[in-house]
Short mmCIF file of C-alpha atoms and ligand atoms in Angstrom, two decimals:
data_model
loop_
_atom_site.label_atom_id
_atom_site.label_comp_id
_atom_site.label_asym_id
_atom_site.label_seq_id
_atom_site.Cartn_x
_atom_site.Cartn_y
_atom_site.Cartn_z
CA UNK A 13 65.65 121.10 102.21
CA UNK A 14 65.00 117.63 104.12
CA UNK A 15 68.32 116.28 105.04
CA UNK A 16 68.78 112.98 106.06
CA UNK A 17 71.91 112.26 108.14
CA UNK A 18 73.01 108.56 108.84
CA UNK A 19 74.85 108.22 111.70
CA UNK A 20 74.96 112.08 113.67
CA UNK A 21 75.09 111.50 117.21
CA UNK A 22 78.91 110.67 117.93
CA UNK A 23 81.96 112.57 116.25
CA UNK A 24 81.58 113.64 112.32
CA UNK A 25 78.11 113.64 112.17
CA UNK A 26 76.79 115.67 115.16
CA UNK A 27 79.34 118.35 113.22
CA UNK A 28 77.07 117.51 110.10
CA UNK A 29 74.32 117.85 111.69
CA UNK A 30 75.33 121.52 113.46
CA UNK A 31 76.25 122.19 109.74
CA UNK A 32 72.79 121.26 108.39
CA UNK A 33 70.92 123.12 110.70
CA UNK A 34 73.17 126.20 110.62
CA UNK A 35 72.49 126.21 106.77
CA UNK A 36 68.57 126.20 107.25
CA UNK A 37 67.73 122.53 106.22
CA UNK A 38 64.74 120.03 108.12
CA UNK A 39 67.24 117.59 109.80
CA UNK A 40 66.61 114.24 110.21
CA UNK A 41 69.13 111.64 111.81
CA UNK A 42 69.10 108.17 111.46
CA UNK A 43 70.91 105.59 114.31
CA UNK A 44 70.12 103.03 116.73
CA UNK A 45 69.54 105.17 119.64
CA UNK A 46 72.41 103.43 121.29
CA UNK A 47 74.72 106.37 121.07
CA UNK A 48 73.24 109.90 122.17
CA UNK A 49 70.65 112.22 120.63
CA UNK A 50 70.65 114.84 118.37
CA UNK A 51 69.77 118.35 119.20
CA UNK A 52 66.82 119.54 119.80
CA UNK A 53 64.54 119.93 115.97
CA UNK A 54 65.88 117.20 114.72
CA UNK A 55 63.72 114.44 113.71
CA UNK A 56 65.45 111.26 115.42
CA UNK A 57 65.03 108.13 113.60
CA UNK A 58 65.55 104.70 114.78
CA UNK A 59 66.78 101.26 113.53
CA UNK A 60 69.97 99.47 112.49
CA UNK A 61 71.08 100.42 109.07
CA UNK A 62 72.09 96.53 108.35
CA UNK A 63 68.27 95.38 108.31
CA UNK A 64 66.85 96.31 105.06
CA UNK A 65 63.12 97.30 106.31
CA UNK A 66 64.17 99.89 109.28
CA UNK A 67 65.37 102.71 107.10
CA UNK A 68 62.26 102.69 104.95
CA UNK A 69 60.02 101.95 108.23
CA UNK A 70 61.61 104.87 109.87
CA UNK A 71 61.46 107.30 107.14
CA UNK A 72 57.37 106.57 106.87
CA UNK A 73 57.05 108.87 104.00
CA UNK A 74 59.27 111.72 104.64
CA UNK A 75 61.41 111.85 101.82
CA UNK A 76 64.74 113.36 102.09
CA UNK A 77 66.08 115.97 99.43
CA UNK A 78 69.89 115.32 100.30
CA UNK A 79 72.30 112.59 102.22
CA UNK A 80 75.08 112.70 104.18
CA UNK A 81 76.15 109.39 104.91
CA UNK A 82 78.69 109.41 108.46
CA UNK A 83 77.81 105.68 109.68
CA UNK A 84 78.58 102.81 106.73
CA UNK A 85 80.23 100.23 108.18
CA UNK A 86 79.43 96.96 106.34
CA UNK A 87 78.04 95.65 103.01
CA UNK A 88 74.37 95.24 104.32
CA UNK A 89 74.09 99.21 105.45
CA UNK A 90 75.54 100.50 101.88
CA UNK A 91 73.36 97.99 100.04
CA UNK A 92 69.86 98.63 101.72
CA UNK A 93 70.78 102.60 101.83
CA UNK A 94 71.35 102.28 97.64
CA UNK A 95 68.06 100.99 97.39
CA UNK A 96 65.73 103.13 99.42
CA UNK A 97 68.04 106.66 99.19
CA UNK A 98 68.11 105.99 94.81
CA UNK A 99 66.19 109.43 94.62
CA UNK A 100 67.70 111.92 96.34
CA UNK A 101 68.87 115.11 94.64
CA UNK A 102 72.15 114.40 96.36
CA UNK A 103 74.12 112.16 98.75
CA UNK A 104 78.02 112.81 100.35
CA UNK A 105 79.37 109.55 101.39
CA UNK A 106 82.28 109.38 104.22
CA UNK A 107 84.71 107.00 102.84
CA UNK A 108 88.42 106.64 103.53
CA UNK A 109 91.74 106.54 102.01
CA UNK A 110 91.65 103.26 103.22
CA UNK A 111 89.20 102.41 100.06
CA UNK A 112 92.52 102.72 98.09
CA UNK A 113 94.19 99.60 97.81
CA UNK A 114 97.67 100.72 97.66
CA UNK A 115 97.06 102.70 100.94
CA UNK A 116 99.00 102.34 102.85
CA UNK A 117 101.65 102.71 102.03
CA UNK A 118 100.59 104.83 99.11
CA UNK A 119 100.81 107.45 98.27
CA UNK A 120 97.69 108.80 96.57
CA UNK A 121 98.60 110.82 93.40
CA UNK A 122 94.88 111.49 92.78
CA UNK A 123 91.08 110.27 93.01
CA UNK A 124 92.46 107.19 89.89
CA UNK A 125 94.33 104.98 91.96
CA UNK A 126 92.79 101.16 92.41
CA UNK A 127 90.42 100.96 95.24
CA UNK A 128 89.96 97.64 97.10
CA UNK A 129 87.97 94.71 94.54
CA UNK A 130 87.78 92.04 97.26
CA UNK A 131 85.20 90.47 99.03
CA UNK A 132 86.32 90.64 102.47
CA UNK A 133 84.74 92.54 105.32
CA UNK A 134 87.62 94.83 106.08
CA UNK A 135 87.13 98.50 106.44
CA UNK A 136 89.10 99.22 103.15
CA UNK A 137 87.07 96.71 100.86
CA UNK A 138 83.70 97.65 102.69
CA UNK A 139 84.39 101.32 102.20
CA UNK A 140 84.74 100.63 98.57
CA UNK A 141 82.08 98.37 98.00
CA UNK A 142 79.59 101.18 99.54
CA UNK A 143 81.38 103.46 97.31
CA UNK A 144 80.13 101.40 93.72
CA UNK A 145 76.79 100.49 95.08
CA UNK A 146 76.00 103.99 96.39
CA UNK A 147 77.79 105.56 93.38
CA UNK A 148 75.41 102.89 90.70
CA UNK A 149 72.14 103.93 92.39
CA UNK A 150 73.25 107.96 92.54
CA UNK A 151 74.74 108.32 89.16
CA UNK A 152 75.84 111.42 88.78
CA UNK A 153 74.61 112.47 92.16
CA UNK A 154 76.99 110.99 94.71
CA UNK A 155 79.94 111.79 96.41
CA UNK A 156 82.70 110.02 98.29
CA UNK A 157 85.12 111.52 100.61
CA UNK A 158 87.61 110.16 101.26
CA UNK A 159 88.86 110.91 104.09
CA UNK A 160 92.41 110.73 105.78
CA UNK A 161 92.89 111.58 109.64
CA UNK A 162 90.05 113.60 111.38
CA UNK A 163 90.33 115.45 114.20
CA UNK A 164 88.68 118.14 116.26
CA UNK A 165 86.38 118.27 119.08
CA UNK A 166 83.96 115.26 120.37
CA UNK A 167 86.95 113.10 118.80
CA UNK A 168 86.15 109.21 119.91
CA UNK A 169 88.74 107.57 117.81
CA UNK A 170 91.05 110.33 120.52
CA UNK A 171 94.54 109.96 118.85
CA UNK A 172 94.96 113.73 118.91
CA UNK A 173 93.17 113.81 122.32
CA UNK A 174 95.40 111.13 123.62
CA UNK A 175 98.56 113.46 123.36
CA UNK A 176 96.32 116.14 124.22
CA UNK A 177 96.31 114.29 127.71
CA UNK A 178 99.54 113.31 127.90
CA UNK A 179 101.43 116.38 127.14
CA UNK A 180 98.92 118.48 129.74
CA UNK A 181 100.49 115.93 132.51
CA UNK A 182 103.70 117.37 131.77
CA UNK A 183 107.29 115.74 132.49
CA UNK A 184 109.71 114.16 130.03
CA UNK A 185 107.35 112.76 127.02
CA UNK A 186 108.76 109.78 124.73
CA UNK A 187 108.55 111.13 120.77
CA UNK A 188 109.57 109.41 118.38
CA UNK A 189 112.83 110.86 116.68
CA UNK A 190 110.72 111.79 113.78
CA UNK A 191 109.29 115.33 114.39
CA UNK A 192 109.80 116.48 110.99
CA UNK A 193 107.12 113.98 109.60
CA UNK A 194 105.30 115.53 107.55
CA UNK A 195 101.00 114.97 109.20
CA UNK A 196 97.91 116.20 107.03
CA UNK A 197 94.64 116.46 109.26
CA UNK A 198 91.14 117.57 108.19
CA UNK A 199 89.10 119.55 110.87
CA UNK A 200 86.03 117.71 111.63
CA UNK A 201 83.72 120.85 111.80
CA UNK A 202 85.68 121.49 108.16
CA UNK A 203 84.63 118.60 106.79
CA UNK A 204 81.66 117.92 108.28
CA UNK A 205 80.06 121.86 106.63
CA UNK A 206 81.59 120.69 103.42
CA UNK A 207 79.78 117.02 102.97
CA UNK A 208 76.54 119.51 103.44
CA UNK A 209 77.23 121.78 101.01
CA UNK A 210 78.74 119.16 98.41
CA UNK A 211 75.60 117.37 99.49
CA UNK A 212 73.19 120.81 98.41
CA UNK A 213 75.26 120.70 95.00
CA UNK A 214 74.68 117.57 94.18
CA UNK A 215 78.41 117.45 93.16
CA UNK A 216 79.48 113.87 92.48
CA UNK A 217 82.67 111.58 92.34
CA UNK A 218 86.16 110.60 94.81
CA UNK A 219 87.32 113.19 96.72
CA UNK A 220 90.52 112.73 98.94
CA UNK A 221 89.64 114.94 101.52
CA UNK A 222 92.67 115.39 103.75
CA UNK A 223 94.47 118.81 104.58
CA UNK A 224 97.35 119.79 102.05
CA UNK A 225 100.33 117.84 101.94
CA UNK A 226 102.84 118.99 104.33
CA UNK A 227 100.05 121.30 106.18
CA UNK A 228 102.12 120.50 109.38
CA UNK A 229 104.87 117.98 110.94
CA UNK A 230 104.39 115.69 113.97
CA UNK A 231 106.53 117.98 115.66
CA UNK A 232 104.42 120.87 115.17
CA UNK A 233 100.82 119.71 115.91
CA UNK A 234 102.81 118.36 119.22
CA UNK A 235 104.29 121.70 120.14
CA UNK A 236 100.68 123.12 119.52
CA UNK A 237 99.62 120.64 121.79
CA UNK A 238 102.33 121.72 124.42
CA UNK A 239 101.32 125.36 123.77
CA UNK A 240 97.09 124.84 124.70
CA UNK A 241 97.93 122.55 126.66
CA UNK A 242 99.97 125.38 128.66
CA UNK A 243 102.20 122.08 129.79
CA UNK A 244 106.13 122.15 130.29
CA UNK A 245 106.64 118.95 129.05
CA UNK A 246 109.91 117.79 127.80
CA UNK A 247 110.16 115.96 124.43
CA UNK A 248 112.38 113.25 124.84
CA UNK A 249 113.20 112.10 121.33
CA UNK A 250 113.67 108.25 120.99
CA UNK A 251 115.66 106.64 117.67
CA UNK A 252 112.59 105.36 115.78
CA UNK A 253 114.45 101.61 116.17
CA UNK A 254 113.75 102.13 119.97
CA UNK A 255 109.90 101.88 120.63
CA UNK A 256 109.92 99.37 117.92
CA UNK A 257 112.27 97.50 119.22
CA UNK A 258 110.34 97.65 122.64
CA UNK A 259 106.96 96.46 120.72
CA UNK A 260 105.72 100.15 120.76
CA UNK A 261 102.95 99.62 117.73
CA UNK A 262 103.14 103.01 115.33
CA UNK A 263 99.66 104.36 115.15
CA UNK A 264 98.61 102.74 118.07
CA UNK A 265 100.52 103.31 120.86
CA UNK A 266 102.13 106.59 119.77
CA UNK A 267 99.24 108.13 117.53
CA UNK A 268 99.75 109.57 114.86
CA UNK A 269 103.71 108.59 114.31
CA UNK A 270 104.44 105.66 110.80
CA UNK A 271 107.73 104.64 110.83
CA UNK A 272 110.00 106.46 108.70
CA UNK A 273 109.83 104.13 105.27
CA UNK A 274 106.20 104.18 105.67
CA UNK A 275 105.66 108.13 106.24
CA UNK A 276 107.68 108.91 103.31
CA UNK A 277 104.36 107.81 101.14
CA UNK A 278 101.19 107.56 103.67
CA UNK A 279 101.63 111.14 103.96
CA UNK A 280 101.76 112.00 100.59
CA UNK A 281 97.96 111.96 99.52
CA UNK A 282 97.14 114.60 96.64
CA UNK A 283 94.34 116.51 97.52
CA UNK A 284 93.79 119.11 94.83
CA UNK A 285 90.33 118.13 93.58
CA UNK A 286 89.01 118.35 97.12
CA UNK A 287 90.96 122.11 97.29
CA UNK A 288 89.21 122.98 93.96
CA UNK A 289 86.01 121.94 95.58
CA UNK A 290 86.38 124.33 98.27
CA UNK A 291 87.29 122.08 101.26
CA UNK A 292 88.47 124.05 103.31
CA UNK A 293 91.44 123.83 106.27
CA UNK A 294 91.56 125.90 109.19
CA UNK A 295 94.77 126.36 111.44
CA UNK A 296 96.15 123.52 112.71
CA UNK A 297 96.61 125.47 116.21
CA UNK A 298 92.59 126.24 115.86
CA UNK A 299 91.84 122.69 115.74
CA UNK A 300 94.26 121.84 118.85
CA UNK A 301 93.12 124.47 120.58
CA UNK A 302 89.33 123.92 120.31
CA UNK A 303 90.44 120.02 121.05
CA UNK A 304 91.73 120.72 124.11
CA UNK A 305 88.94 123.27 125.23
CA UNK A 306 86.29 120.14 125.02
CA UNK A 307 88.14 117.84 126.47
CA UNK A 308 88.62 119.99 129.59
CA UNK A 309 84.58 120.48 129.47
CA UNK A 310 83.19 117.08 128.53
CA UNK A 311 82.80 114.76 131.33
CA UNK A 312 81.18 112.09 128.64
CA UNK A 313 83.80 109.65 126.91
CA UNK A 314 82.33 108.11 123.68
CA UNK A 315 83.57 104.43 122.91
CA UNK A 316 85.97 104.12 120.26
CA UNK A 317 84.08 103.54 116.99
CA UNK A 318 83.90 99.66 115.71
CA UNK A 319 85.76 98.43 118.53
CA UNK A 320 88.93 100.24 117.41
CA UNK A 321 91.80 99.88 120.44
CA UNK A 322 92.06 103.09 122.63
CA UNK A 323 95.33 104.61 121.17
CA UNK A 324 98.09 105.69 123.46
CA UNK A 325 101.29 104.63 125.24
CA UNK A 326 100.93 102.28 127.79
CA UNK A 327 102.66 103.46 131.17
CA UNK A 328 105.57 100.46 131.10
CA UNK A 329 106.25 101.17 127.59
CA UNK A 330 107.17 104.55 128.52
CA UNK A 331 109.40 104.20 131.33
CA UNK A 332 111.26 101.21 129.58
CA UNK A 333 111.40 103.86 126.87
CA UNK A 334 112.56 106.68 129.03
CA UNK A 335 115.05 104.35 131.16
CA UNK A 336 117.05 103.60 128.15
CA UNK A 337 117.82 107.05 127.23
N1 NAP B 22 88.11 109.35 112.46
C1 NAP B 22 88.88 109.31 111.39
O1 NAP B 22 90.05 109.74 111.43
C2 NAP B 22 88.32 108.77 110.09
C3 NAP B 22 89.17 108.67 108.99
C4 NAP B 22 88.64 108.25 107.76
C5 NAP B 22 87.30 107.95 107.66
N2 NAP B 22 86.49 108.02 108.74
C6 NAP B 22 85.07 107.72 108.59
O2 NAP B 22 84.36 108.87 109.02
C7 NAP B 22 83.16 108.49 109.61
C8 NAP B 22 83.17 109.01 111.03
O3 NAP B 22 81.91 109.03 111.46
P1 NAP B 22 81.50 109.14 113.00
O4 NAP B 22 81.61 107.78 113.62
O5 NAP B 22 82.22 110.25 113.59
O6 NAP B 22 79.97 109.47 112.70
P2 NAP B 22 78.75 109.75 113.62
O7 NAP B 22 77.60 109.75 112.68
O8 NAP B 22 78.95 110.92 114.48
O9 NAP B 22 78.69 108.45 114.57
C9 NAP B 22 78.38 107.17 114.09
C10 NAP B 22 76.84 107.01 114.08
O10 NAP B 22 76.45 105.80 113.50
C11 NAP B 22 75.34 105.28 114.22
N3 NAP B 22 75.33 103.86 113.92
C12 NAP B 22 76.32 102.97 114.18
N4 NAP B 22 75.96 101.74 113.75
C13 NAP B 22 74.72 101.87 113.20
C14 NAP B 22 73.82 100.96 112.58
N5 NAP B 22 74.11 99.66 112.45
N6 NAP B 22 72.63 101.42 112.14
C15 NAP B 22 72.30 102.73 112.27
N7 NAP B 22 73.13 103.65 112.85
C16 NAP B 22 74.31 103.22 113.30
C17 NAP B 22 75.65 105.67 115.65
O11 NAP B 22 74.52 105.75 116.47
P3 NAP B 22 73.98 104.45 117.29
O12 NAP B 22 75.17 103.84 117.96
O13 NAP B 22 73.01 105.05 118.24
O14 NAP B 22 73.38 103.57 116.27
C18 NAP B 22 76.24 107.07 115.47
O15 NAP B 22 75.22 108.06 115.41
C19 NAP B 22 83.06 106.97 109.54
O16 NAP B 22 82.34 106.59 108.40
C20 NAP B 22 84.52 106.56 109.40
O17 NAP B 22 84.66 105.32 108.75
C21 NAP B 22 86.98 108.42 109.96
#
């Protein structure tokens, strides 16, 4: 079938667009040309998704079968995809948890909490909005995932690449004193095969699509890191008042790590419509693993998407850090 991905040069959708082709379908990709090219047979369209004549100017007649949507970032791009995508058989939306509005801190008991009502252009209420003007023009025929933490290779958000990095230099490494926090991760390449094939079903509706609850701890996807890393590093566990304390921002500056309080809930997403749907979730030491292979062969570094910090501890942080133990 024609399959139209926008977005598919940077992170999730060059995985979508692998996927697509792997599964037989006339690819077509749809960006600004500012970030890379697709492979080779794939029909690369141009314009920005904001102005509402490119799409229809690029697509000059061919008409896609199926959607998977990898680049909404703003009201404009959902709202001029609704009204020239209203036909397609079937379109898989990336979305985020963040569309909830209780999340953080959640948790997410299911696909019925409130998402985000409000007009303002933040990623949560954006994500939503796309989500009810996508889901009125696709009744019945549109799907939203949304999605927690991705990871995996070709990574440009790089939270799991930063410790990647940091554990392969080796020496004493600040963690926080929280290794038993519970993490769930979706593998991009998982994902990214699963929007095509929710995309050929035409099956519609919110989807939190995370790994299980409790699929690993910050502790273990670090030691996993340690092992492909092949690195000696030493953890050197810090009382979570510590880095705080120091102005170490969770998330940011040591990816991946909430503060207790807040990972008791944020971590606690259900995900069983997205398991009944066949999402799958590969090893957690598969995903590292494969991580750590492409960052050892890719001598391109994508920007961080929508001008996003790059995540990571700054040097002075971590010898302050490491001097007070
Ligand atoms: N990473 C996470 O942990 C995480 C978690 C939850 C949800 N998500 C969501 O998952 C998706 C991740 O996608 P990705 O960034 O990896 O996808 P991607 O499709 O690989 O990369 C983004 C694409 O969007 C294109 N693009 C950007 N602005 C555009 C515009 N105005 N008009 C047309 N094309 C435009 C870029 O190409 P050009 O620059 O050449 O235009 C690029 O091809 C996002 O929707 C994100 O919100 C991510």
């Amino acid at each position: 079938m024609r399959l139209l991905v926008l977005g598919g040069t940077v992170f999730l959708g060059r995985h979508v667009v692998t996927a697509a082709l792997d599964r037989g379908h006339d690819v077509a990709t749809f960006t600004r040309g500012l970030t890379g090219r697709p492979p080779d047979g794939v029909r690369a369209l141009h314009g920005d998704r904001d102005d509402p004549e490119a799409l229809p100017r690029a697509l000059d007649g061919w008409a896609p079968d199926l959607v998977v949507d990898t680049s909404c970032q703003s009201r404009p791009a959902a709202d001029n995809a609704a009204a020239a995508l209203g036909s397609v058989r079937g379109y898989a939306f990336t979305s985020s948890l963040n569309a909830y509005s209780t999340w953080p801190p959640g948790p997410i008991r299911g696909e019925d909490e409130p998402v985000w009502e409000s007009d303002e252009d933040d990623y949560g209420p954006v994500k939503a909005h796309a989500e009810r003007v996508l889901g009125a023009a696709l009744p019945g025929r549109f799907l939203t995932a949304r999605a927690g933490l991705i990871v995996g290779p070709h990574d440009n958000v790089r939270r799991l690449p930063w410790w990647l990095e940091r554990i392969a230099r080796g020496g004493r490494v600040v963690v926080p004193d929280a290794l038993d926090q519970p993490i769930a991760l979706v593998d991009v390449r998982d994902l990214a095969g699963w929007l095509v094939e929710m995309a050929e079903r035409g099956e519609s509706g919110p989807v939190n699509t995370t790994g299980p609850a409790g699929m690993t701890t910050l502790g273990g996807l670090l030691a996993e890191c340690r092992t492909a890393t092949g690195s000696d590093a030493e953890f050197a566990a810090v009382p979570e008042e510590d880095p705080l304390a120091a102005g170490v921002e969770p998330w940011l500056h040591l990816p991946l790590w909430l503060p207790r309080e807040a990972a008791r809930t944020a971590w606690d997403v259900d995900t069983t419509r997205a398991r009944a749907l066949g999402l799958p979730s590969r090893p957690v030491q598969e995903t590292v693993a494969d991580t750590w292979a492409w960052l050892q062969g890719t001598p391109e570094r994508q920007p961080t998407p929508h001008g996003l910090p790059e995540p990571g501890l700054p040097e002075e942080l971590e010898s302050a850090l490491l001097a007070a133990r």
